[in-house]
Tab-separated table of C-alpha atoms in Angstrom:
chain	number	residue	atom	x	y	z
A	1	MET	CA	116.973	100.578	60.537
A	2	ALA	CA	119.844	98.925	62.381
A	3	PHE	CA	119.841	101.796	64.870
A	4	LEU	CA	116.112	101.329	65.560
A	5	LEU	CA	116.590	97.598	66.002
A	6	MET	CA	119.477	98.109	68.439
A	7	SER	CA	117.547	100.816	70.308
A	8	VAL	CA	114.491	98.593	70.756
A	9	THR	CA	116.691	95.710	71.897
A	10	VAL	CA	118.530	97.872	74.438
A	11	LEU	CA	115.227	99.345	75.658
A	12	HIS	CA	113.838	95.851	76.094
A	13	LEU	CA	116.876	94.650	78.060
A	14	ILE	CA	116.897	97.738	80.287
A	15	THR	CA	113.176	97.407	80.948
A	16	LEU	CA	113.506	93.699	81.693
A	17	ALA	CA	116.333	94.369	84.160
A	18	MET	CA	114.356	97.147	85.863
A	19	LEU	CA	111.275	94.941	86.058
A	20	PHE	CA	113.266	92.106	87.605
A	21	ILE	CA	114.838	94.452	90.168
A	22	ALA	CA	111.448	95.963	91.028
A	23	THR	CA	110.026	92.489	91.602
A	24	MET	CA	112.874	91.033	93.665
A	25	GLU	CA	114.407	93.905	95.664
A	26	LYS	CA	113.388	94.942	99.171
A	27	SER	CA	111.931	98.408	98.936
A	28	TRP	CA	108.298	98.764	97.898
A	29	TRP	CA	107.440	100.475	101.193
A	30	THR	CA	110.038	101.989	103.496
A	31	LEU	CA	110.317	103.648	106.887
A	32	GLY	CA	113.607	105.436	106.374
A	33	ASP	CA	116.635	103.374	107.308
A	34	ILE	CA	114.881	101.233	109.905
A	35	GLN	CA	112.397	99.113	107.932
A	36	ASN	CA	111.736	98.016	104.346
A	37	THR	CA	108.842	95.987	103.015
A	38	ASP	CA	108.729	94.382	99.607
A	39	LEU	CA	106.510	91.833	97.905
A	40	TRP	CA	108.112	88.940	99.769
A	41	TYR	CA	109.778	90.102	103.025
A	42	LYS	CA	109.538	92.682	105.753
A	43	CYS	CA	113.028	93.666	106.906
A	44	SER	CA	113.941	95.643	110.011
A	45	TYR	CA	117.364	97.003	110.866
A	46	ASP	CA	118.762	95.707	114.159
A	47	ASN	CA	120.979	98.391	115.729
A	48	SER	CA	122.636	96.034	118.194
A	49	SER	CA	123.944	93.609	115.565
A	50	GLY	CA	124.043	96.043	112.637
A	51	THR	CA	122.188	93.639	110.348
A	52	TRP	CA	118.837	93.461	108.594
A	53	LEU	CA	116.408	90.932	110.064
A	54	CYS	CA	113.880	89.719	107.519
A	55	ALA	CA	110.668	87.746	107.900
A	56	SER	CA	108.011	86.744	105.407
A	57	VAL	CA	105.237	89.270	104.959
A	58	ASN	CA	101.683	88.533	106.036
A	59	GLU	CA	99.970	87.175	102.965
A	60	SER	CA	96.798	88.862	101.816
A	61	GLU	CA	94.818	88.335	98.646
A	62	TRP	CA	95.866	91.745	97.379
A	63	LEU	CA	99.546	91.086	97.969
A	64	GLN	CA	99.311	87.711	96.275
A	65	SER	CA	97.726	89.331	93.246
A	66	VAL	CA	100.519	91.923	93.093
A	67	GLN	CA	103.123	89.153	93.394
A	68	ALA	CA	101.476	87.100	90.651
A	69	LEU	CA	101.106	90.057	88.290
A	70	MET	CA	104.718	91.171	88.731
A	71	ILE	CA	105.982	87.639	88.124
A	72	LEU	CA	103.701	87.366	85.096
A	73	SER	CA	105.097	90.637	83.792
A	74	VAL	CA	108.704	89.419	84.141
A	75	ILE	CA	107.842	86.107	82.451
A	76	LEU	CA	105.991	87.765	79.562
A	77	SER	CA	108.790	90.243	78.992
A	78	SER	CA	111.370	87.428	79.043
A	79	ILE	CA	109.329	85.356	76.593
A	80	SER	CA	108.939	88.427	74.427
A	81	PHE	CA	112.706	88.918	74.251
A	82	MET	CA	113.415	85.257	73.479
A	83	VAL	CA	110.742	85.214	70.770
A	84	PHE	CA	112.164	88.441	69.337
A	85	LEU	CA	115.611	86.895	69.059
A	86	GLY	CA	114.133	83.804	67.415
A	87	GLN	CA	112.089	85.872	64.981
A	88	LEU	CA	115.083	88.037	64.182
A	89	PHE	CA	116.960	85.061	62.770
A	90	THR	CA	114.116	82.980	61.325
A	91	MET	CA	111.460	85.420	60.063
A	92	SER	CA	111.303	86.274	56.395
A	93	LYS	CA	112.018	89.773	55.116
A	94	GLY	CA	109.131	92.191	55.662
A	95	GLY	CA	107.644	90.264	58.606
A	96	LEU	CA	106.258	92.050	61.616
A	97	PHE	CA	107.010	91.280	65.254
A	98	TYR	CA	103.369	90.998	66.358
A	99	PHE	CA	103.771	88.250	68.961
A	100	THR	CA	106.785	89.967	70.520
A	101	GLY	CA	104.915	93.251	70.714
A	102	LEU	CA	101.781	91.683	72.181
A	103	CYS	CA	103.773	89.869	74.874
A	104	GLN	CA	105.486	93.134	75.756
A	105	LEU	CA	102.180	95.017	75.845
A	106	PHE	CA	100.626	92.371	78.106
A	107	ALA	CA	103.702	92.572	80.359
A	108	GLY	CA	103.107	96.325	80.601
A	109	PHE	CA	99.430	95.853	81.439
A	110	ALA	CA	100.289	93.243	84.100
A	111	ALA	CA	102.842	95.559	85.727
A	112	PHE	CA	100.327	98.417	85.526
A	113	ALA	CA	97.671	96.345	87.275
A	114	ALA	CA	100.172	95.278	89.958
A	115	VAL	CA	101.276	98.794	90.867
A	116	LEU	CA	97.690	100.068	90.784
A	117	ILE	CA	96.614	97.341	93.202
A	118	TYR	CA	99.566	98.108	95.488
A	119	THR	CA	98.768	101.826	95.338
A	120	PHE	CA	95.096	101.545	96.197
A	121	GLN	CA	95.236	98.536	98.543
A	122	LYS	CA	98.361	99.388	100.559
A	123	ARG	CA	96.337	99.548	103.795
A	124	GLU	CA	95.235	95.919	103.417
A	125	ILE	CA	98.651	94.811	102.162
A	126	LEU	CA	100.737	96.438	104.921
A	127	GLN	CA	98.201	95.862	107.742
A	128	ASN	CA	99.944	98.298	110.100
A	129	ASP	CA	98.829	101.884	110.689
A	130	THR	CA	102.240	102.963	112.029
A	131	GLU	CA	103.873	101.917	108.769
A	132	LEU	CA	101.248	103.767	106.750
A	133	GLU	CA	101.608	107.012	108.704
A	134	LYS	CA	105.398	107.190	108.841
A	135	GLY	CA	106.404	105.298	105.727
A	136	HIS	CA	106.504	106.045	102.047
A	137	PHE	CA	106.825	104.203	98.755
A	138	GLY	CA	110.304	102.856	98.068
A	139	TYR	CA	112.450	102.868	94.973
A	140	CYS	CA	111.247	99.465	93.723
A	141	TYR	CA	107.678	100.719	93.641
A	142	ILE	CA	108.804	103.770	91.654
A	143	LEU	CA	110.898	101.534	89.387
A	144	ALA	CA	107.824	99.403	88.702
A	145	TRP	CA	105.896	102.532	87.723
A	146	VAL	CA	108.730	103.594	85.405
A	147	CYS	CA	108.631	100.149	83.756
A	148	VAL	CA	104.966	100.471	82.798
A	149	PRO	CA	105.306	103.156	80.094
A	150	LEU	CA	108.604	101.679	78.901
A	151	LEU	CA	106.983	98.263	78.434
A	152	LEU	CA	104.017	99.771	76.608
A	153	VAL	CA	106.220	101.903	74.344
A	154	SER	CA	108.513	99.001	73.488
A	155	GLY	CA	105.477	96.801	72.823
A	156	ALA	CA	104.074	99.391	70.431
A	157	LEU	CA	107.467	99.696	68.734
A	158	TYR	CA	107.668	95.930	68.266
A	159	VAL	CA	104.207	95.835	66.704
A	160	HIS	CA	105.257	98.460	64.147
A	161	LEU	CA	108.806	97.157	63.617
A	162	ARG	CA	109.283	95.393	60.291
A	163	LYS	CA	112.177	93.059	59.531
A	164	ARG	CA	114.442	94.318	56.776
A	165	ALA	CA	117.124	92.446	54.850
């Protein structure tokens, strides 16, 4: 039982870290080594100075919904972990971690909705045909997709996890 508890805790921490990186890093859409676009900034590499020049992205309703859902997912997963730690020390023997599991499941559904919106509405979000033709999804986008099943699995594990002595 201790191994399962440690495994779920490590899975939760890894998923939370990946979710945070996917939300904050600069690579949801990329054009090789010359331009990256994330949920917050559009960065272009300046060859003359050798630095990245970043500007805020053009806000669209779709992008704002992706931003809100990813932030919601990070918040729900963080709350889920804090509640889990609290329940671990205060819950009576035999109790189930329902609230922790539900928060984690909702975090998974929020991340799922965010990446689906970004996938299907990338034309409206990026608003540049050159970027769409030459670019591709970056590692943060892929990381967000990887987080979805991990969040859902850990949420299901929390719902079925029972506190022992």
